[in-house]
Amino acid sequence: MLNLMVTTFIGFLVGIVGTVIGGITALKVPARTGRQQSLLLGVSGGIMTAVVLWDLWPEAMKLQRFSAVGGGWVGVGFIILAGYIMSKQQKEGMNRFTRTGLLMGLGIGFHNFPEGLAVGTVYTAAEGWRDWVGMAGIIAAHNVPEGVVVAASLRMGKVAAMRIITALFLVELPMALGALLGGVLVGISQRFVAASLGFASGAMITLVFKEMLPMGRDLSTNRSTAQGFGIGLLIGGLLTWVM
């Protein structure tokens, strides 16, 4: 029992360190003008797209193609349905930035679950700290841009800083749950992991092209959004290559 508690704590800690660093960065360097906000949304969208194209989706397809594709389509449908439900809330006071930030939080939360599975599985099976600390560091670094994405959108939606920090903690709860499950089921089905990664991929890509990039275009111009998207792709590509 103690070992499972430690596994769960480590999974949460690995996730929250990177996410909070990214979130605090976004809070300390806010985007004020329409062009800055458009550029930031483009960068965030580019990073998320790069992570999906060069990290999540290839890994899901390598594990089990059918489950990955099925999970991907479920992720697409989930974001479309969640966006529809939240659009009604938008009419009742929720602005577009807040809605997008919450949708991103949901997508990233689902993405964090299989990451937690990986941490919990490797930690439980490891013979020493050297066998798992490297992977934990990689995942923590991977979560930095995710914290930037969520915090920046919520900040532009005029959400209070303490609420944003709270949201970042909640986004990482699936990481802890995944780590706990990974500790219990070290030999967890590859199909399940592939479906989880596919779901996250479909959800995040839909979010980028349905919510983030159109919002960036409306705030300024297609050009500034596209410039940010290109920068984000480069940053995300470098991160996935280094990791």
PDB file of C-alpha atoms in Angstrom:
ATOM      1  CA  MET A   1       0.000   0.000   0.000  1.00  0.00           C
ATOM      2  CA  LEU A   2       2.801   2.419   0.906  1.00  0.00           C
ATOM      3  CA  ASN A   3       4.542   1.716  -2.391  1.00  0.00           C
ATOM      4  CA  LEU A   4       1.323   2.485  -4.322  1.00  0.00           C
ATOM      5  CA  MET A   5       0.939   5.776  -2.437  1.00  0.00           C
ATOM      6  CA  VAL A   6       4.528   6.708  -3.298  1.00  0.00           C
ATOM      7  CA  THR A   7       3.929   5.755  -6.943  1.00  0.00           C
ATOM      8  CA  THR A   8       0.810   7.934  -7.093  1.00  0.00           C
ATOM      9  CA  PHE A   9       2.625  10.881  -5.483  1.00  0.00           C
ATOM     10  CA  ILE A  10       5.567  10.617  -7.874  1.00  0.00           C
ATOM     11  CA  GLY A  11       3.208  10.521 -10.861  1.00  0.00           C
ATOM     12  CA  PHE A  12       1.447  13.675  -9.674  1.00  0.00           C
ATOM     13  CA  LEU A  13       4.727  15.412  -8.815  1.00  0.00           C
ATOM     14  CA  VAL A  14       6.247  14.673 -12.229  1.00  0.00           C
ATOM     15  CA  GLY A  15       3.211  16.158 -13.939  1.00  0.00           C
ATOM     16  CA  ILE A  16       2.692  19.206 -11.770  1.00  0.00           C
ATOM     17  CA  VAL A  17       6.315  20.411 -11.795  1.00  0.00           C
ATOM     18  CA  GLY A  18       6.376  21.008 -15.558  1.00  0.00           C
ATOM     19  CA  THR A  19       2.788  22.276 -15.772  1.00  0.00           C
ATOM     20  CA  VAL A  20       3.197  24.819 -12.964  1.00  0.00           C
ATOM     21  CA  ILE A  21       6.477  26.111 -14.416  1.00  0.00           C
ATOM     22  CA  GLY A  22       4.736  26.662 -17.748  1.00  0.00           C
ATOM     23  CA  GLY A  23       1.688  28.216 -16.090  1.00  0.00           C
ATOM     24  CA  ILE A  24       3.707  30.665 -13.990  1.00  0.00           C
ATOM     25  CA  THR A  25       5.672  31.660 -17.097  1.00  0.00           C
ATOM     26  CA  ALA A  26       2.425  32.481 -18.913  1.00  0.00           C
ATOM     27  CA  LEU A  27       1.120  34.460 -15.915  1.00  0.00           C
ATOM     28  CA  LYS A  28       4.322  36.474 -15.554  1.00  0.00           C
ATOM     29  CA  VAL A  29       4.515  37.365 -19.255  1.00  0.00           C
ATOM     30  CA  PRO A  30       0.907  38.085 -20.261  1.00  0.00           C
ATOM     31  CA  ALA A  31      -0.131  38.889 -23.827  1.00  0.00           C
ATOM     32  CA  ARG A  32      -1.924  42.243 -23.965  1.00  0.00           C
ATOM     33  CA  THR A  33      -2.471  43.275 -27.590  1.00  0.00           C
ATOM     34  CA  GLY A  34      -4.594  41.377 -30.097  1.00  0.00           C
ATOM     35  CA  ARG A  35      -1.529  40.503 -32.151  1.00  0.00           C
ATOM     36  CA  GLN A  36       0.346  39.174 -29.098  1.00  0.00           C
ATOM     37  CA  GLN A  37      -2.631  37.047 -28.133  1.00  0.00           C
ATOM     38  CA  SER A  38      -3.004  35.782 -31.701  1.00  0.00           C
ATOM     39  CA  LEU A  39       0.690  34.921 -31.862  1.00  0.00           C
ATOM     40  CA  LEU A  40       0.554  33.116 -28.504  1.00  0.00           C
ATOM     41  CA  LEU A  41      -2.459  31.053 -29.537  1.00  0.00           C
ATOM     42  CA  GLY A  42      -0.651  30.139 -32.761  1.00  0.00           C
ATOM     43  CA  VAL A  43       2.478  29.107 -30.841  1.00  0.00           C
ATOM     44  CA  SER A  44       0.410  27.050 -28.403  1.00  0.00           C
ATOM     45  CA  GLY A  45      -1.454  25.378 -31.255  1.00  0.00           C
ATOM     46  CA  GLY A  46       1.811  24.607 -33.039  1.00  0.00           C
ATOM     47  CA  ILE A  47       3.331  23.034 -29.923  1.00  0.00           C
ATOM     48  CA  MET A  48       0.276  20.865 -29.344  1.00  0.00           C
ATOM     49  CA  THR A  49       0.205  19.794 -32.997  1.00  0.00           C
ATOM     50  CA  ALA A  50       3.900  18.893 -32.929  1.00  0.00           C
ATOM     51  CA  VAL A  51       3.455  16.845 -29.755  1.00  0.00           C
ATOM     52  CA  VAL A  52       0.604  14.916 -31.380  1.00  0.00           C
ATOM     53  CA  LEU A  53       2.277  14.378 -34.762  1.00  0.00           C
ATOM     54  CA  TRP A  54       5.724  13.410 -33.518  1.00  0.00           C
ATOM     55  CA  ASP A  55       5.058  11.916 -30.106  1.00  0.00           C
ATOM     56  CA  LEU A  56       1.550  10.815 -29.095  1.00  0.00           C
ATOM     57  CA  TRP A  57       0.208   9.513 -32.415  1.00  0.00           C
ATOM     58  CA  PRO A  58       3.301   7.534 -33.519  1.00  0.00           C
ATOM     59  CA  GLU A  59       3.486   5.933 -30.070  1.00  0.00           C
ATOM     60  CA  ALA A  60      -0.220   5.010 -30.166  1.00  0.00           C
ATOM     61  CA  MET A  61       0.067   3.531 -33.665  1.00  0.00           C
ATOM     62  CA  LYS A  62       3.131   1.547 -32.669  1.00  0.00           C
ATOM     63  CA  LEU A  63       1.272  -0.024 -29.751  1.00  0.00           C
ATOM     64  CA  GLN A  64      -1.993  -0.994 -31.488  1.00  0.00           C
ATOM     65  CA  ARG A  65      -3.280   0.691 -34.651  1.00  0.00           C
ATOM     66  CA  PHE A  66      -6.957  -0.227 -34.442  1.00  0.00           C
ATOM     67  CA  SER A  67      -7.275   0.968 -30.837  1.00  0.00           C
ATOM     68  CA  ALA A  68      -5.333   4.161 -31.643  1.00  0.00           C
ATOM     69  CA  VAL A  69      -7.601   5.066 -34.570  1.00  0.00           C
ATOM     70  CA  GLY A  70     -10.746   4.263 -32.578  1.00  0.00           C
ATOM     71  CA  GLY A  71      -9.554   6.321 -29.632  1.00  0.00           C
ATOM     72  CA  GLY A  72      -8.660   9.181 -31.982  1.00  0.00           C
ATOM     73  CA  TRP A  73     -12.173   9.400 -33.404  1.00  0.00           C
ATOM     74  CA  VAL A  74     -13.669   9.267 -29.914  1.00  0.00           C
ATOM     75  CA  GLY A  75     -11.373  12.171 -28.946  1.00  0.00           C
ATOM     76  CA  VAL A  76     -12.566  14.201 -31.943  1.00  0.00           C
ATOM     77  CA  GLY A  77     -16.199  13.586 -31.022  1.00  0.00           C
ATOM     78  CA  PHE A  78     -15.572  14.396 -27.377  1.00  0.00           C
ATOM     79  CA  ILE A  79     -14.129  17.845 -28.111  1.00  0.00           C
ATOM     80  CA  ILE A  80     -16.915  18.655 -30.585  1.00  0.00           C
ATOM     81  CA  LEU A  81     -19.572  17.655 -28.027  1.00  0.00           C
ATOM     82  CA  ALA A  82     -17.830  19.427 -25.141  1.00  0.00           C
ATOM     83  CA  GLY A  83     -17.436  22.557 -27.290  1.00  0.00           C
ATOM     84  CA  TYR A  84     -21.143  22.496 -28.120  1.00  0.00           C
ATOM     85  CA  ILE A  85     -22.101  22.198 -24.448  1.00  0.00           C
ATOM     86  CA  MET A  86     -19.698  24.959 -23.427  1.00  0.00           C
ATOM     87  CA  SER A  87     -20.915  27.234 -26.240  1.00  0.00           C
ATOM     88  CA  LYS A  88     -24.241  27.372 -24.405  1.00  0.00           C
ATOM     89  CA  GLN A  89     -22.381  28.356 -21.242  1.00  0.00           C
ATOM     90  CA  GLN A  90     -20.619  31.045 -23.260  1.00  0.00           C
ATOM     91  CA  LYS A  91     -23.983  32.686 -23.910  1.00  0.00           C
ATOM     92  CA  GLU A  92     -24.533  32.733 -20.161  1.00  0.00           C
ATOM     93  CA  GLY A  93     -21.268  34.477 -19.318  1.00  0.00           C
ATOM     94  CA  MET A  94     -18.361  32.163 -20.175  1.00  0.00           C
ATOM     95  CA  ASN A  95     -16.117  33.945 -22.684  1.00  0.00           C
ATOM     96  CA  ARG A  96     -14.368  32.276 -25.592  1.00  0.00           C
ATOM     97  CA  PHE A  97     -10.916  32.288 -24.026  1.00  0.00           C
ATOM     98  CA  THR A  98     -12.151  30.571 -20.870  1.00  0.00           C
ATOM     99  CA  ARG A  99     -14.013  27.955 -22.883  1.00  0.00           C
ATOM    100  CA  THR A 100     -10.920  27.196 -24.945  1.00  0.00           C
ATOM    101  CA  GLY A 101      -8.741  27.010 -21.831  1.00  0.00           C
ATOM    102  CA  LEU A 102     -11.136  24.553 -20.201  1.00  0.00           C
ATOM    103  CA  LEU A 103     -11.308  22.429 -23.348  1.00  0.00           C
ATOM    104  CA  MET A 104      -7.518  22.381 -23.511  1.00  0.00           C
ATOM    105  CA  GLY A 105      -7.407  21.347 -19.870  1.00  0.00           C
ATOM    106  CA  LEU A 106      -9.736  18.433 -20.615  1.00  0.00           C
ATOM    107  CA  GLY A 107      -7.690  17.324 -23.606  1.00  0.00           C
ATOM    108  CA  ILE A 108      -4.404  17.591 -21.719  1.00  0.00           C
ATOM    109  CA  GLY A 109      -5.908  15.796 -18.730  1.00  0.00           C
ATOM    110  CA  PHE A 110      -6.735  12.787 -20.905  1.00  0.00           C
ATOM    111  CA  HIS A 111      -3.249  13.014 -22.407  1.00  0.00           C
ATOM    112  CA  ASN A 112      -1.738  12.968 -18.910  1.00  0.00           C
ATOM    113  CA  PHE A 113      -3.434   9.701 -17.958  1.00  0.00           C
ATOM    114  CA  PRO A 114      -1.286   7.461 -20.203  1.00  0.00           C
ATOM    115  CA  GLU A 115       1.781   9.471 -19.154  1.00  0.00           C
ATOM    116  CA  GLY A 116       0.924   8.596 -15.555  1.00  0.00           C
ATOM    117  CA  LEU A 117       0.557   4.965 -16.588  1.00  0.00           C
ATOM    118  CA  ALA A 118       4.070   5.073 -18.000  1.00  0.00           C
ATOM    119  CA  VAL A 119       5.536   6.640 -14.850  1.00  0.00           C
ATOM    120  CA  GLY A 120       3.746   4.233 -12.513  1.00  0.00           C
ATOM    121  CA  THR A 121       4.641   1.174 -14.562  1.00  0.00           C
ATOM    122  CA  VAL A 122       8.325   2.052 -14.929  1.00  0.00           C
ATOM    123  CA  TYR A 123       8.701   3.167 -11.302  1.00  0.00           C
ATOM    124  CA  THR A 124       7.106  -0.020  -9.973  1.00  0.00           C
ATOM    125  CA  ALA A 125       9.209  -2.277 -12.197  1.00  0.00           C
ATOM    126  CA  ALA A 126      12.480  -0.343 -11.707  1.00  0.00           C
ATOM    127  CA  GLU A 127      15.317  -1.836  -9.679  1.00  0.00           C
ATOM    128  CA  GLY A 128      16.807   1.577  -8.833  1.00  0.00           C
ATOM    129  CA  TRP A 129      16.112   5.293  -9.203  1.00  0.00           C
ATOM    130  CA  ARG A 130      18.290   5.539 -12.329  1.00  0.00           C
ATOM    131  CA  ASP A 131      15.824   3.269 -14.147  1.00  0.00           C
ATOM    132  CA  TRP A 132      12.951   5.753 -13.901  1.00  0.00           C
ATOM    133  CA  VAL A 133      14.208   9.262 -13.074  1.00  0.00           C
ATOM    134  CA  GLY A 134      15.296  10.016 -16.655  1.00  0.00           C
ATOM    135  CA  MET A 135      11.867   9.269 -18.086  1.00  0.00           C
ATOM    136  CA  ALA A 136      10.233  11.253 -15.283  1.00  0.00           C
ATOM    137  CA  GLY A 137      12.370  14.279 -16.173  1.00  0.00           C
ATOM    138  CA  ILE A 138      11.431  13.995 -19.837  1.00  0.00           C
ATOM    139  CA  ILE A 139       7.702  13.932 -19.034  1.00  0.00           C
ATOM    140  CA  ALA A 140       8.069  16.894 -16.659  1.00  0.00           C
ATOM    141  CA  ALA A 141       9.778  18.921 -19.427  1.00  0.00           C
ATOM    142  CA  HIS A 142       7.074  17.799 -21.844  1.00  0.00           C
ATOM    143  CA  ASN A 143       4.406  19.317 -19.552  1.00  0.00           C
ATOM    144  CA  VAL A 144       5.923  22.827 -19.526  1.00  0.00           C
ATOM    145  CA  PRO A 145       4.330  23.973 -22.824  1.00  0.00           C
ATOM    146  CA  GLU A 146       1.036  22.411 -21.725  1.00  0.00           C
ATOM    147  CA  GLY A 147       1.020  24.653 -18.660  1.00  0.00           C
ATOM    148  CA  VAL A 148       1.738  27.661 -20.869  1.00  0.00           C
ATOM    149  CA  VAL A 149      -1.155  26.774 -23.191  1.00  0.00           C
ATOM    150  CA  VAL A 150      -3.804  26.378 -20.480  1.00  0.00           C
ATOM    151  CA  ALA A 151      -2.687  29.298 -18.310  1.00  0.00           C
ATOM    152  CA  ALA A 152      -2.354  31.728 -21.229  1.00  0.00           C
ATOM    153  CA  SER A 153      -5.869  31.022 -22.517  1.00  0.00           C
ATOM    154  CA  LEU A 154      -7.469  31.285 -19.085  1.00  0.00           C
ATOM    155  CA  ARG A 155      -5.498  34.465 -18.365  1.00  0.00           C
ATOM    156  CA  MET A 156      -6.764  36.044 -21.575  1.00  0.00           C
ATOM    157  CA  GLY A 157     -10.242  35.027 -20.428  1.00  0.00           C
ATOM    158  CA  LYS A 158      -9.761  37.197 -17.300  1.00  0.00           C
ATOM    159  CA  VAL A 159      -9.685  34.199 -14.958  1.00  0.00           C
ATOM    160  CA  ALA A 160      -8.029  34.974 -11.603  1.00  0.00           C
ATOM    161  CA  ALA A 161      -4.468  33.739 -11.102  1.00  0.00           C
ATOM    162  CA  MET A 162      -5.337  31.484  -8.123  1.00  0.00           C
ATOM    163  CA  ARG A 163      -8.093  29.815 -10.129  1.00  0.00           C
ATOM    164  CA  ILE A 164      -5.647  29.214 -12.965  1.00  0.00           C
ATOM    165  CA  ILE A 165      -3.155  27.573 -10.583  1.00  0.00           C
ATOM    166  CA  THR A 166      -5.996  25.440  -9.205  1.00  0.00           C
ATOM    167  CA  ALA A 167      -6.949  24.411 -12.741  1.00  0.00           C
ATOM    168  CA  LEU A 168      -3.354  23.394 -13.440  1.00  0.00           C
ATOM    169  CA  PHE A 169      -3.390  21.135 -10.383  1.00  0.00           C
ATOM    170  CA  LEU A 170      -6.679  19.566 -11.479  1.00  0.00           C
ATOM    171  CA  VAL A 171      -5.296  18.922 -14.969  1.00  0.00           C
ATOM    172  CA  GLU A 172      -2.575  16.768 -13.393  1.00  0.00           C
ATOM    173  CA  LEU A 173      -4.916  14.577 -11.322  1.00  0.00           C
ATOM    174  CA  PRO A 174      -5.268  12.078 -14.223  1.00  0.00           C
ATOM    175  CA  MET A 175      -1.467  11.768 -14.098  1.00  0.00           C
ATOM    176  CA  ALA A 176      -1.672  10.623 -10.491  1.00  0.00           C
ATOM    177  CA  LEU A 177      -4.534   8.236 -11.265  1.00  0.00           C
ATOM    178  CA  GLY A 178      -2.602   6.821 -14.204  1.00  0.00           C
ATOM    179  CA  ALA A 179       0.472   6.309 -12.018  1.00  0.00           C
ATOM    180  CA  LEU A 180      -1.656   4.497  -9.429  1.00  0.00           C
ATOM    181  CA  LEU A 181      -3.168   2.208 -12.068  1.00  0.00           C
ATOM    182  CA  GLY A 182       0.262   1.632 -13.597  1.00  0.00           C
ATOM    183  CA  GLY A 183       1.549   0.567 -10.186  1.00  0.00           C
ATOM    184  CA  VAL A 184      -1.344  -1.893  -9.775  1.00  0.00           C
ATOM    185  CA  LEU A 185      -1.252  -3.255 -13.320  1.00  0.00           C
ATOM    186  CA  VAL A 186       2.366  -3.220 -14.416  1.00  0.00           C
ATOM    187  CA  GLY A 187       1.487  -5.352 -17.422  1.00  0.00           C
ATOM    188  CA  ILE A 188      -1.472  -3.219 -18.532  1.00  0.00           C
ATOM    189  CA  SER A 189      -2.957  -3.896 -21.972  1.00  0.00           C
ATOM    190  CA  GLN A 190      -1.219  -2.139 -24.851  1.00  0.00           C
ATOM    191  CA  ARG A 191      -4.641  -1.678 -26.467  1.00  0.00           C
ATOM    192  CA  PHE A 192      -5.817   0.438 -23.561  1.00  0.00           C
ATOM    193  CA  VAL A 193      -2.708   2.623 -23.621  1.00  0.00           C
ATOM    194  CA  ALA A 194      -2.961   2.987 -27.425  1.00  0.00           C
ATOM    195  CA  ALA A 195      -6.628   4.009 -27.172  1.00  0.00           C
ATOM    196  CA  SER A 196      -5.787   6.580 -24.464  1.00  0.00           C
ATOM    197  CA  LEU A 197      -2.995   8.095 -26.553  1.00  0.00           C
ATOM    198  CA  GLY A 198      -5.237   8.069 -29.645  1.00  0.00           C
ATOM    199  CA  PHE A 199      -8.013   9.809 -27.715  1.00  0.00           C
ATOM    200  CA  ALA A 200      -5.633  12.523 -26.551  1.00  0.00           C
ATOM    201  CA  SER A 201      -4.301  12.959 -30.099  1.00  0.00           C
ATOM    202  CA  GLY A 202      -7.759  13.341 -31.647  1.00  0.00           C
ATOM    203  CA  ALA A 203      -8.929  15.678 -28.902  1.00  0.00           C
ATOM    204  CA  MET A 204      -5.881  17.952 -29.085  1.00  0.00           C
ATOM    205  CA  ILE A 205      -5.787  18.228 -32.892  1.00  0.00           C
ATOM    206  CA  THR A 206      -9.513  19.021 -32.996  1.00  0.00           C
ATOM    207  CA  LEU A 207      -9.032  21.639 -30.306  1.00  0.00           C
ATOM    208  CA  VAL A 208      -6.200  23.322 -32.202  1.00  0.00           C
ATOM    209  CA  PHE A 209      -7.974  23.604 -35.550  1.00  0.00           C
ATOM    210  CA  LYS A 210     -11.532  24.101 -34.290  1.00  0.00           C
ATOM    211  CA  GLU A 211     -10.906  26.509 -31.421  1.00  0.00           C
ATOM    212  CA  MET A 212      -7.395  27.924 -31.068  1.00  0.00           C
ATOM    213  CA  LEU A 213      -6.393  28.893 -34.612  1.00  0.00           C
ATOM    214  CA  PRO A 214      -9.804  30.410 -35.533  1.00  0.00           C
ATOM    215  CA  MET A 215      -9.692  32.425 -32.301  1.00  0.00           C
ATOM    216  CA  GLY A 216      -6.186  33.666 -33.111  1.00  0.00           C
ATOM    217  CA  ARG A 217      -7.337  34.740 -36.560  1.00  0.00           C
ATOM    218  CA  ASP A 218     -10.307  36.641 -35.093  1.00  0.00           C
ATOM    219  CA  LEU A 219      -8.064  38.448 -32.596  1.00  0.00           C
ATOM    220  CA  SER A 220      -5.653  39.753 -35.213  1.00  0.00           C
ATOM    221  CA  THR A 221      -4.867  38.300 -38.636  1.00  0.00           C
ATOM    222  CA  ASN A 222      -4.251  34.954 -40.299  1.00  0.00           C
ATOM    223  CA  ARG A 223      -0.635  36.005 -40.750  1.00  0.00           C
ATOM    224  CA  SER A 224       0.199  36.470 -37.073  1.00  0.00           C
ATOM    225  CA  THR A 225      -1.597  33.244 -36.151  1.00  0.00           C
ATOM    226  CA  ALA A 226       0.236  31.343 -38.882  1.00  0.00           C
ATOM    227  CA  GLN A 227       3.574  32.805 -37.775  1.00  0.00           C
ATOM    228  CA  GLY A 228       2.914  31.681 -34.221  1.00  0.00           C
ATOM    229  CA  PHE A 229       1.835  28.247 -35.424  1.00  0.00           C
ATOM    230  CA  GLY A 230       5.086  27.827 -37.354  1.00  0.00           C
ATOM    231  CA  ILE A 231       7.135  28.882 -34.320  1.00  0.00           C
ATOM    232  CA  GLY A 232       5.156  26.474 -32.149  1.00  0.00           C
ATOM    233  CA  LEU A 233       5.725  23.590 -34.563  1.00  0.00           C
ATOM    234  CA  LEU A 234       9.458  24.280 -34.437  1.00  0.00           C
ATOM    235  CA  ILE A 235       9.520  24.468 -30.625  1.00  0.00           C
ATOM    236  CA  GLY A 236       7.378  21.350 -30.276  1.00  0.00           C
ATOM    237  CA  GLY A 237       9.485  19.477 -32.814  1.00  0.00           C
ATOM    238  CA  LEU A 238      12.670  20.338 -30.953  1.00  0.00           C
ATOM    239  CA  LEU A 239      11.126  19.260 -27.641  1.00  0.00           C
ATOM    240  CA  THR A 240      10.002  15.893 -29.007  1.00  0.00           C
ATOM    241  CA  TRP A 241      13.390  15.382 -30.670  1.00  0.00           C
ATOM    242  CA  VAL A 242      15.306  16.185 -27.486  1.00  0.00           C
ATOM    243  CA  MET A 243      12.989  13.996 -25.422  1.00  0.00           C
TER     244      MET A 243
END
